[in-house]
Each structure stands twice: as C-alpha cells, then as structure tokens.
Amino acid sequence: MNAWPAWVTILLVLALGVLCFDAWRKTRKTSTWLRRGLMVACVGIIGLTPAATIITEERISNAEYYFVVDLTGSMGAEDWNGEEQRLEGVKADMREIIEQNPGAQYSIIAFSSTATQQLPLTTDERAALSWLDTTRRESTMYSQGSSINRPVEEVEKALARSFENDPQNVRVMLLFTDGESTNNRDSSADEPVEYESLAEYVDDGYVFGYGTTEGAPMLRTFAGEEEPGNYITDQSTGEPGISKLNEEALQEVASQLDIEYVHRTTPGGAGELVDDIPFEMIAGDGREERGALNPVLWPVGLVLIALVGWELWYLTPKAVSLLRGTR
C-alpha cells in the first residue's frame, strides 16, 4: 500500500542516503552516521506505507426492495393509528423495514397524478431514510385524481432493467397504499387491477393497506404544507370528502403478484414481516468477510521524531557558536 509510486520513495531514500554519507565523510563521527542513517531508514519505511490487514464481517444481500408509495391526497386521511394520517403509517413502516434489513438495495417509486422513480436502486440506506424525512403528499390544487394502476408502468421498467442486469438477484416489491382509485368528480371510481405484467419479475413482497373501510376526511396540502381542520371537499356534497380503504383492490393486487396482503393499522411489525422473506436461501448466508488495509505509521513516526530531536540537540551548540561568532 503506497501513497505514491515506489520509485519516488527509492529516489528520496537514495538522495537522503547520499547526504547522510556526505555528513559522515566530513565528520567521521559514527554517532552522526548512525543517527542520520536511521532517519533515512525511517523515511524510507514511511514511504513504503506499511499496513495491517483488518478483517471485517459485513452483511451483504442480493435482495432488492422496491418501495412503491402512494402520495395521493387520500393518504392524508386521518384514520391510521387512531387519527394520524395514512402517510405517517407508510413512513413508519418503511423506516422500520430499512433499518431492520440492512445490506440490501433500495429503490423508491412514488405515484400521485404521475409515477416516478424517486430513488434509483442503491445500497445507501441513508438516502432512503432521507427521502422519508422530506417527502410530502401531492398538492391538492394540482391533483388529477388517483389510480391504483398508475405506478405499474414505472415499476415494470425498473424491475425489467434489474432483471436484465442482475437476473440472480431477488426482487421484493412492497406496495404502500389505500387502494383507492378516484377522479376529479367521483371519489368512488372503480377500475380493474392490472398488475399481472409485474408478476414475472417479482420474487416476493407485500401489499400494505392503510386506512379503514369507514373512511376519514383528508387534509388539504399546498406545497407540502397542511392546515389542520382544512379538508378536501367532496364536490358533489360540499362536505369534507371521505376516503375509504379499498381492500378488495389490494387483495386483487396481491393475488396477481402471488404475494401477501397486510392491513396496517398501527406502528410496529413491518420490519419483521419483510425480514421473514427467505431471500438468503438464494443469497447464501448473507455475510461476507472483507479485508481492509490500515496504514501503521505511528511507531516509525515516533522513532523519527526521537531521531530528529537527537539531531537538533547535536546541532544546537554549533548554531549557538555560529551566532556568537557573528556578533
């Protein structure tokens, strides 16, 4: 392990060696030759950068988690864990899954009026957690209604790309939504579920459903800011609109993907659910030993400091005499 090419170290040591020999030739003092020779040796050793190998065990995985997240207005309905917003439940579950399943790759695809991959596949769990800290629901003003099928095309592109590049990996799809499909005029609009095209790429996963069948009003949001008590209005009645969990649609999604549907009502347990996915049967034991070189320079540095101190002590009387002679 060298900080610079070996030939630089060799030239430096040779140059210092010449100076050391010249000093000995002029003084013929063994102590001077020994001291400066040792200094040259120390510089040479430091230049070679000796290092110790540190073995670390890291958890690795060939699991790819695709978080498909509903950011439509209905995720602001206040019927999760009492009267909290559904999106808060999504964030709590995603955070728990990420923190309890390290070493994997993560991708986030969010959908509202459109669907976009907001976090490309990465092993950086901090990036995924940062997304959770900053993401907000879509602005009520610009909402174009919601569709449970809206993310399908974007998810399929991401899964197909992964399958082509790393067919051996295990792709886990996690859908977080209330399953509601709406348009601007009809809050109970229905549409057939169309997730069959993803089935060939999805190895395992869960459909997480949020909300209640009784439903709850949805807070308005603008530019990520919300006003407590200011709810989205049902245009047909003029009253606050009620968003209801569509379990039938979510169960159909799970059926088409051959994964499990889970109704999420309170925090806790999501990490354990995902951790039970047996991707390690394919990935091996999920751990790998890695060696890292750690430079060990301090012992040689201490010796060099002592030798420099010795050299200064040797030169000080000469310097004092020289100064006195110039007065």
Tab-separated table of C-alpha atoms in Angstrom:
chain	number	residue	atom	x	y	z
A	1	MET	CA	0.000	0.000	0.000
A	2	ASN	CA	1.811	3.107	-1.209
A	3	ALA	CA	0.668	6.712	-1.084
A	4	TRP	CA	2.874	7.406	-4.101
A	5	PRO	CA	4.786	5.325	-6.678
A	6	ALA	CA	7.599	3.158	-5.273
A	7	TRP	CA	10.200	4.849	-7.491
A	8	VAL	CA	9.566	8.161	-5.693
A	9	THR	CA	10.358	6.521	-2.373
A	10	ILE	CA	13.519	4.923	-3.816
A	11	LEU	CA	14.803	8.229	-5.219
A	12	LEU	CA	14.075	10.019	-1.941
A	13	VAL	CA	15.915	7.397	0.111
A	14	LEU	CA	18.908	7.443	-2.265
A	15	ALA	CA	19.130	11.237	-2.083
A	16	LEU	CA	18.967	11.222	1.700
A	17	GLY	CA	21.476	8.385	1.777
A	18	VAL	CA	23.944	10.467	-0.234
A	19	LEU	CA	23.535	13.378	2.188
A	20	CYS	CA	23.979	11.014	5.133
A	21	PHE	CA	27.188	9.567	3.652
A	22	ASP	CA	28.487	13.079	2.943
A	23	ALA	CA	27.886	14.070	6.555
A	24	TRP	CA	29.752	11.012	7.790
A	25	ARG	CA	32.631	11.632	5.332
A	26	LYS	CA	33.076	15.150	6.655
A	27	THR	CA	32.780	14.428	10.362
A	28	ARG	CA	33.799	10.769	10.564
A	29	LYS	CA	31.593	10.516	13.646
A	30	THR	CA	29.886	7.159	13.972
A	31	SER	CA	27.022	8.636	16.025
A	32	THR	CA	26.252	11.168	13.298
A	33	TRP	CA	26.295	8.493	10.598
A	34	LEU	CA	24.131	6.173	12.707
A	35	ARG	CA	21.603	8.873	13.612
A	36	ARG	CA	21.161	10.178	10.111
A	37	GLY	CA	21.206	6.696	8.625
A	38	LEU	CA	18.351	5.699	10.891
A	39	MET	CA	16.460	8.843	9.881
A	40	VAL	CA	16.846	7.884	6.221
A	41	ALA	CA	15.636	4.367	7.018
A	42	CYS	CA	12.575	5.756	8.822
A	43	VAL	CA	11.695	7.993	5.879
A	44	GLY	CA	12.027	5.018	3.550
A	45	ILE	CA	9.783	2.845	5.707
A	46	ILE	CA	7.135	5.579	5.937
A	47	GLY	CA	7.332	5.992	2.161
A	48	LEU	CA	6.589	2.296	1.709
A	49	THR	CA	3.488	2.775	3.878
A	50	PRO	CA	3.394	-0.435	5.922
A	51	ALA	CA	-0.156	-1.577	6.657
A	52	ALA	CA	-2.010	-4.198	8.662
A	53	THR	CA	-4.984	-6.062	7.228
A	54	ILE	CA	-8.172	-5.651	9.223
A	55	ILE	CA	-10.816	-8.306	8.614
A	56	THR	CA	-14.401	-7.094	8.917
A	57	GLU	CA	-17.612	-9.034	8.501
A	58	GLU	CA	-20.313	-7.253	6.543
A	59	ARG	CA	-23.838	-8.323	5.846
A	60	ILE	CA	-24.457	-8.442	2.133
A	61	SER	CA	-27.579	-9.387	0.269
A	62	ASN	CA	-28.805	-9.837	-3.262
A	63	ALA	CA	-32.242	-8.576	-2.192
A	64	GLU	CA	-33.664	-5.568	-3.988
A	65	TYR	CA	-36.502	-3.752	-2.212
A	66	TYR	CA	-38.837	-1.731	-4.418
A	67	PHE	CA	-40.918	0.621	-2.281
A	68	VAL	CA	-43.971	1.713	-4.284
A	69	VAL	CA	-45.535	4.595	-2.362
A	70	ASP	CA	-48.929	6.279	-2.758
A	71	LEU	CA	-48.626	10.073	-2.321
A	72	THR	CA	-52.144	10.967	-3.449
A	73	GLY	CA	-54.454	13.152	-1.386
A	74	SER	CA	-56.238	10.184	0.151
A	75	MET	CA	-53.058	9.265	2.042
A	76	GLY	CA	-53.783	12.342	4.161
A	77	ALA	CA	-56.923	10.721	5.588
A	78	GLU	CA	-56.683	10.608	9.377
A	79	ASP	CA	-57.546	7.006	10.228
A	80	TRP	CA	-54.195	5.315	10.872
A	81	ASN	CA	-53.244	4.520	14.474
A	82	GLY	CA	-56.257	6.465	15.661
A	83	GLU	CA	-56.352	9.861	13.963
A	84	GLU	CA	-52.947	10.035	12.310
A	85	GLN	CA	-52.506	10.375	8.552
A	86	ARG	CA	-52.084	7.230	6.486
A	87	LEU	CA	-48.824	8.554	5.040
A	88	GLU	CA	-47.358	8.676	8.543
A	89	GLY	CA	-48.027	4.958	8.786
A	90	VAL	CA	-46.277	4.380	5.460
A	91	LYS	CA	-43.212	6.313	6.619
A	92	ALA	CA	-43.073	4.462	9.935
A	93	ASP	CA	-43.275	1.074	8.203
A	94	MET	CA	-40.711	1.947	5.537
A	95	ARG	CA	-38.262	3.252	8.123
A	96	GLU	CA	-38.590	0.078	10.162
A	97	ILE	CA	-38.096	-2.131	7.102
A	98	ILE	CA	-34.967	-0.267	6.008
A	99	GLU	CA	-33.415	-0.197	9.476
A	100	GLN	CA	-34.087	-3.876	10.194
A	101	ASN	CA	-32.967	-5.141	6.789
A	102	PRO	CA	-29.558	-3.558	6.110
A	103	GLY	CA	-27.205	-4.623	3.348
A	104	ALA	CA	-29.863	-4.718	0.634
A	105	GLN	CA	-30.550	-2.416	-2.296
A	106	TYR	CA	-33.414	0.055	-2.151
A	107	SER	CA	-35.470	1.853	-4.764
A	108	ILE	CA	-38.430	4.182	-4.236
A	109	ILE	CA	-41.165	4.722	-6.814
A	110	ALA	CA	-43.824	7.232	-5.796
A	111	PHE	CA	-47.127	7.877	-7.509
A	112	SER	CA	-49.830	10.507	-7.322
A	113	SER	CA	-51.028	12.221	-10.506
A	114	THR	CA	-47.915	10.708	-12.109
A	115	ALA	CA	-45.471	7.959	-11.190
A	116	THR	CA	-41.702	8.492	-10.946
A	117	GLN	CA	-38.697	6.598	-9.655
A	118	GLN	CA	-37.541	8.985	-6.954
A	119	LEU	CA	-34.658	6.851	-5.721
A	120	PRO	CA	-32.798	4.607	-8.193
A	121	LEU	CA	-31.603	1.264	-6.885
A	122	THR	CA	-28.930	1.937	-4.251
A	123	THR	CA	-27.291	0.351	-1.202
A	124	ASP	CA	-27.273	3.728	0.565
A	125	GLU	CA	-29.919	3.299	3.228
A	126	ARG	CA	-29.286	6.886	4.377
A	127	ALA	CA	-30.587	8.130	1.023
A	128	ALA	CA	-33.791	6.151	1.503
A	129	LEU	CA	-34.233	7.432	5.059
A	130	SER	CA	-33.569	10.984	3.895
A	131	TRP	CA	-36.338	10.620	1.320
A	132	LEU	CA	-38.732	9.692	4.119
A	133	ASP	CA	-37.791	12.836	6.023
A	134	THR	CA	-38.505	15.159	3.112
A	135	THR	CA	-41.329	13.616	1.061
A	136	ARG	CA	-44.818	15.118	1.103
A	137	ARG	CA	-48.183	14.331	-0.471
A	138	GLU	CA	-49.062	15.936	-3.763
A	139	SER	CA	-50.573	19.418	-3.675
A	140	THR	CA	-54.369	19.292	-3.548
A	141	MET	CA	-54.573	22.102	-6.099
A	142	TYR	CA	-52.769	20.080	-8.767
A	143	SER	CA	-54.268	16.668	-8.065
A	144	GLN	CA	-55.606	14.780	-11.076
A	145	GLY	CA	-57.227	12.031	-9.041
A	146	SER	CA	-55.654	8.689	-8.187
A	147	SER	CA	-55.351	5.298	-9.832
A	148	ILE	CA	-54.134	2.110	-8.248
A	149	ASN	CA	-52.616	1.161	-11.626
A	150	ARG	CA	-50.675	4.396	-12.047
A	151	PRO	CA	-47.277	3.083	-10.872
A	152	VAL	CA	-47.395	-0.169	-12.878
A	153	GLU	CA	-45.530	1.069	-15.958
A	154	GLU	CA	-42.750	2.760	-13.966
A	155	VAL	CA	-42.334	-0.237	-11.656
A	156	GLU	CA	-42.207	-2.625	-14.606
A	157	LYS	CA	-39.416	-0.609	-16.243
A	158	ALA	CA	-37.361	-0.664	-13.031
A	159	LEU	CA	-37.902	-4.388	-12.444
A	160	ALA	CA	-37.180	-5.350	-16.052
A	161	ARG	CA	-33.965	-3.321	-16.045
A	162	SER	CA	-32.828	-5.045	-12.865
A	163	PHE	CA	-33.758	-8.476	-14.187
A	164	GLU	CA	-31.710	-7.871	-17.324
A	165	ASN	CA	-28.648	-6.607	-15.436
A	166	ASP	CA	-28.750	-8.922	-12.382
A	167	PRO	CA	-31.041	-11.885	-13.012
A	168	GLN	CA	-29.692	-13.686	-9.923
A	169	ASN	CA	-30.975	-11.009	-7.541
A	170	VAL	CA	-34.195	-11.301	-5.557
A	171	ARG	CA	-36.720	-8.560	-6.292
A	172	VAL	CA	-39.072	-7.713	-3.421
A	173	MET	CA	-41.973	-5.377	-4.184
A	174	LEU	CA	-43.609	-3.512	-1.310
A	175	LEU	CA	-46.731	-1.527	-2.204
A	176	PHE	CA	-47.938	1.113	0.292
A	177	THR	CA	-51.406	2.477	-0.495
A	178	ASP	CA	-55.064	2.617	0.496
A	179	GLY	CA	-56.065	1.095	-2.853
A	180	GLU	CA	-58.475	3.894	-3.646
A	181	SER	CA	-58.975	4.973	-7.265
A	182	THR	CA	-60.657	8.321	-7.873
A	183	ASN	CA	-61.081	11.030	-10.455
A	184	ASN	CA	-61.835	14.703	-10.005
A	185	ARG	CA	-65.599	14.217	-9.904
A	186	ASP	CA	-66.188	10.760	-8.476
A	187	SER	CA	-64.450	9.745	-5.246
A	188	SER	CA	-65.621	6.145	-5.613
A	189	ALA	CA	-64.407	5.498	-9.140
A	190	ASP	CA	-63.510	1.854	-9.743
A	191	GLU	CA	-61.108	0.362	-12.252
A	192	PRO	CA	-59.829	-3.152	-12.843
A	193	VAL	CA	-56.491	-4.007	-11.224
A	194	GLU	CA	-53.721	-4.526	-13.787
A	195	TYR	CA	-50.579	-5.832	-12.080
A	196	GLU	CA	-50.158	-9.126	-13.966
A	197	SER	CA	-47.280	-7.801	-16.071
A	198	LEU	CA	-45.117	-7.429	-12.951
A	199	ALA	CA	-45.547	-10.996	-11.737
A	200	GLU	CA	-42.669	-12.458	-13.763
A	201	TYR	CA	-40.199	-10.059	-12.105
A	202	VAL	CA	-41.464	-10.070	-8.510
A	203	ASP	CA	-39.997	-12.852	-6.345
A	204	ASP	CA	-41.716	-11.862	-3.121
A	205	GLY	CA	-43.197	-8.909	-1.301
A	206	TYR	CA	-46.207	-7.467	0.465
A	207	VAL	CA	-49.149	-5.219	-0.284
A	208	PHE	CA	-49.590	-2.942	2.739
A	209	GLY	CA	-53.054	-1.396	3.061
A	210	TYR	CA	-53.731	1.777	5.077
A	211	GLY	CA	-56.980	3.297	6.310
A	212	THR	CA	-60.339	1.918	7.343
A	213	THR	CA	-63.450	0.789	5.497
A	214	GLU	CA	-65.395	3.510	7.355
A	215	GLY	CA	-63.001	6.090	5.975
A	216	ALA	CA	-61.907	9.542	7.136
A	217	PRO	CA	-61.607	13.102	5.786
A	218	MET	CA	-58.383	14.157	4.027
A	219	LEU	CA	-56.350	17.234	4.910
A	220	ARG	CA	-55.627	19.683	2.128
A	221	THR	CA	-51.989	20.323	1.274
A	222	PHE	CA	-50.264	23.015	-0.728
A	223	ALA	CA	-46.512	22.999	-1.443
A	224	GLY	CA	-46.119	20.395	1.286
A	225	GLU	CA	-47.824	22.496	3.952
A	226	GLU	CA	-51.057	21.463	5.656
A	227	GLU	CA	-53.685	23.394	7.606
A	228	PRO	CA	-55.254	21.396	10.461
A	229	GLY	CA	-59.009	21.262	10.032
A	230	ASN	CA	-58.901	22.267	6.361
A	231	TYR	CA	-60.163	19.201	4.494
A	232	ILE	CA	-60.572	18.255	0.842
A	233	THR	CA	-64.181	18.849	-0.193
A	234	ASP	CA	-66.462	16.397	-1.974
A	235	GLN	CA	-67.694	18.498	-4.899
A	236	SER	CA	-70.998	16.623	-5.084
A	237	THR	CA	-71.994	17.409	-1.484
A	238	GLY	CA	-69.884	20.376	-0.463
A	239	GLU	CA	-68.883	18.434	2.645
A	240	PRO	CA	-65.428	17.077	3.529
A	241	GLY	CA	-64.700	14.100	1.281
A	242	ILE	CA	-64.319	10.687	2.901
A	243	SER	CA	-61.587	8.347	1.701
A	244	LYS	CA	-62.080	4.629	2.345
A	245	LEU	CA	-59.695	1.708	2.269
A	246	ASN	CA	-60.290	-0.461	-0.806
A	247	GLU	CA	-59.260	-3.882	0.475
A	248	GLU	CA	-60.811	-5.702	-2.455
A	249	ALA	CA	-58.473	-3.952	-4.906
A	250	LEU	CA	-55.430	-4.512	-2.700
A	251	GLN	CA	-56.194	-8.201	-2.297
A	252	GLU	CA	-56.503	-8.472	-6.072
A	253	VAL	CA	-53.063	-6.843	-6.496
A	254	ALA	CA	-51.599	-9.331	-4.027
A	255	SER	CA	-53.284	-12.215	-5.841
A	256	GLN	CA	-51.948	-11.162	-9.241
A	257	LEU	CA	-48.394	-10.858	-7.858
A	258	ASP	CA	-48.688	-14.001	-5.706
A	259	ILE	CA	-47.665	-12.102	-2.581
A	260	GLU	CA	-49.441	-11.354	0.702
A	261	TYR	CA	-51.790	-8.507	1.608
A	262	VAL	CA	-51.495	-7.000	5.112
A	263	HIS	CA	-53.794	-4.378	6.638
A	264	ARG	CA	-51.657	-1.863	8.550
A	265	THR	CA	-53.439	-0.027	11.379
A	266	THR	CA	-50.726	0.631	13.990
A	267	PRO	CA	-46.922	1.020	14.010
A	268	GLY	CA	-44.590	-1.936	14.512
A	269	GLY	CA	-44.069	-5.324	12.935
A	270	ALA	CA	-43.431	-4.343	9.319
A	271	GLY	CA	-39.690	-4.951	9.601
A	272	GLU	CA	-40.186	-8.460	10.924
A	273	LEU	CA	-42.642	-9.276	8.153
A	274	VAL	CA	-40.159	-8.348	5.427
A	275	ASP	CA	-37.259	-9.930	7.276
A	276	ASP	CA	-39.081	-13.263	7.016
A	277	ILE	CA	-38.777	-13.190	3.223
A	278	PRO	CA	-36.339	-16.071	2.548
A	279	PHE	CA	-34.052	-14.266	0.096
A	280	GLU	CA	-30.981	-15.504	1.988
A	281	MET	CA	-31.711	-19.049	0.810
A	282	ILE	CA	-30.716	-17.744	-2.594
A	283	ALA	CA	-28.145	-15.202	-1.413
A	284	GLY	CA	-26.206	-17.636	0.784
A	285	ASP	CA	-25.631	-16.855	4.455
A	286	GLY	CA	-25.837	-13.128	3.796
A	287	ARG	CA	-22.405	-12.331	5.226
A	288	GLU	CA	-19.005	-11.758	3.722
A	289	GLU	CA	-15.553	-11.196	5.192
A	290	ARG	CA	-13.689	-8.264	3.734
A	291	GLY	CA	-10.104	-7.198	4.337
A	292	ALA	CA	-9.122	-3.549	4.599
A	293	LEU	CA	-5.557	-2.245	4.747
A	294	ASN	CA	-4.930	0.052	7.695
A	295	PRO	CA	-1.613	2.026	7.497
A	296	VAL	CA	0.606	1.526	10.564
A	297	LEU	CA	2.950	4.524	10.613
A	298	TRP	CA	2.917	5.762	14.178
A	299	PRO	CA	5.719	3.510	15.584
A	300	VAL	CA	8.124	4.593	12.839
A	301	GLY	CA	6.940	8.180	13.259
A	302	LEU	CA	7.805	8.129	16.974
A	303	VAL	CA	11.304	6.814	16.196
A	304	LEU	CA	11.777	9.514	13.552
A	305	ILE	CA	10.693	12.237	15.987
A	306	ALA	CA	13.223	10.984	18.537
A	307	LEU	CA	15.987	10.972	15.917
A	308	VAL	CA	15.105	14.495	14.801
A	309	GLY	CA	15.250	15.603	18.431
A	310	TRP	CA	18.676	13.995	18.738
A	311	GLU	CA	19.801	15.807	15.571
A	312	LEU	CA	18.570	19.163	16.884
A	313	TRP	CA	20.326	18.581	20.201
A	314	TYR	CA	23.516	17.836	18.261
A	315	LEU	CA	23.193	20.923	16.055
A	316	THR	CA	22.165	23.416	18.760
A	317	PRO	CA	25.695	24.015	20.210
A	318	LYS	CA	27.021	24.598	16.695
A	319	ALA	CA	24.225	27.048	15.957
A	320	VAL	CA	24.869	28.927	19.206
A	321	SER	CA	28.612	29.118	18.477
A	322	LEU	CA	27.885	30.362	14.969
A	323	LEU	CA	25.605	33.089	16.289
A	324	ARG	CA	28.172	34.206	18.858
A	325	GLY	CA	30.843	34.354	16.177
A	326	THR	CA	28.794	36.732	14.068
A	327	ARG	CA	28.376	39.301	16.835
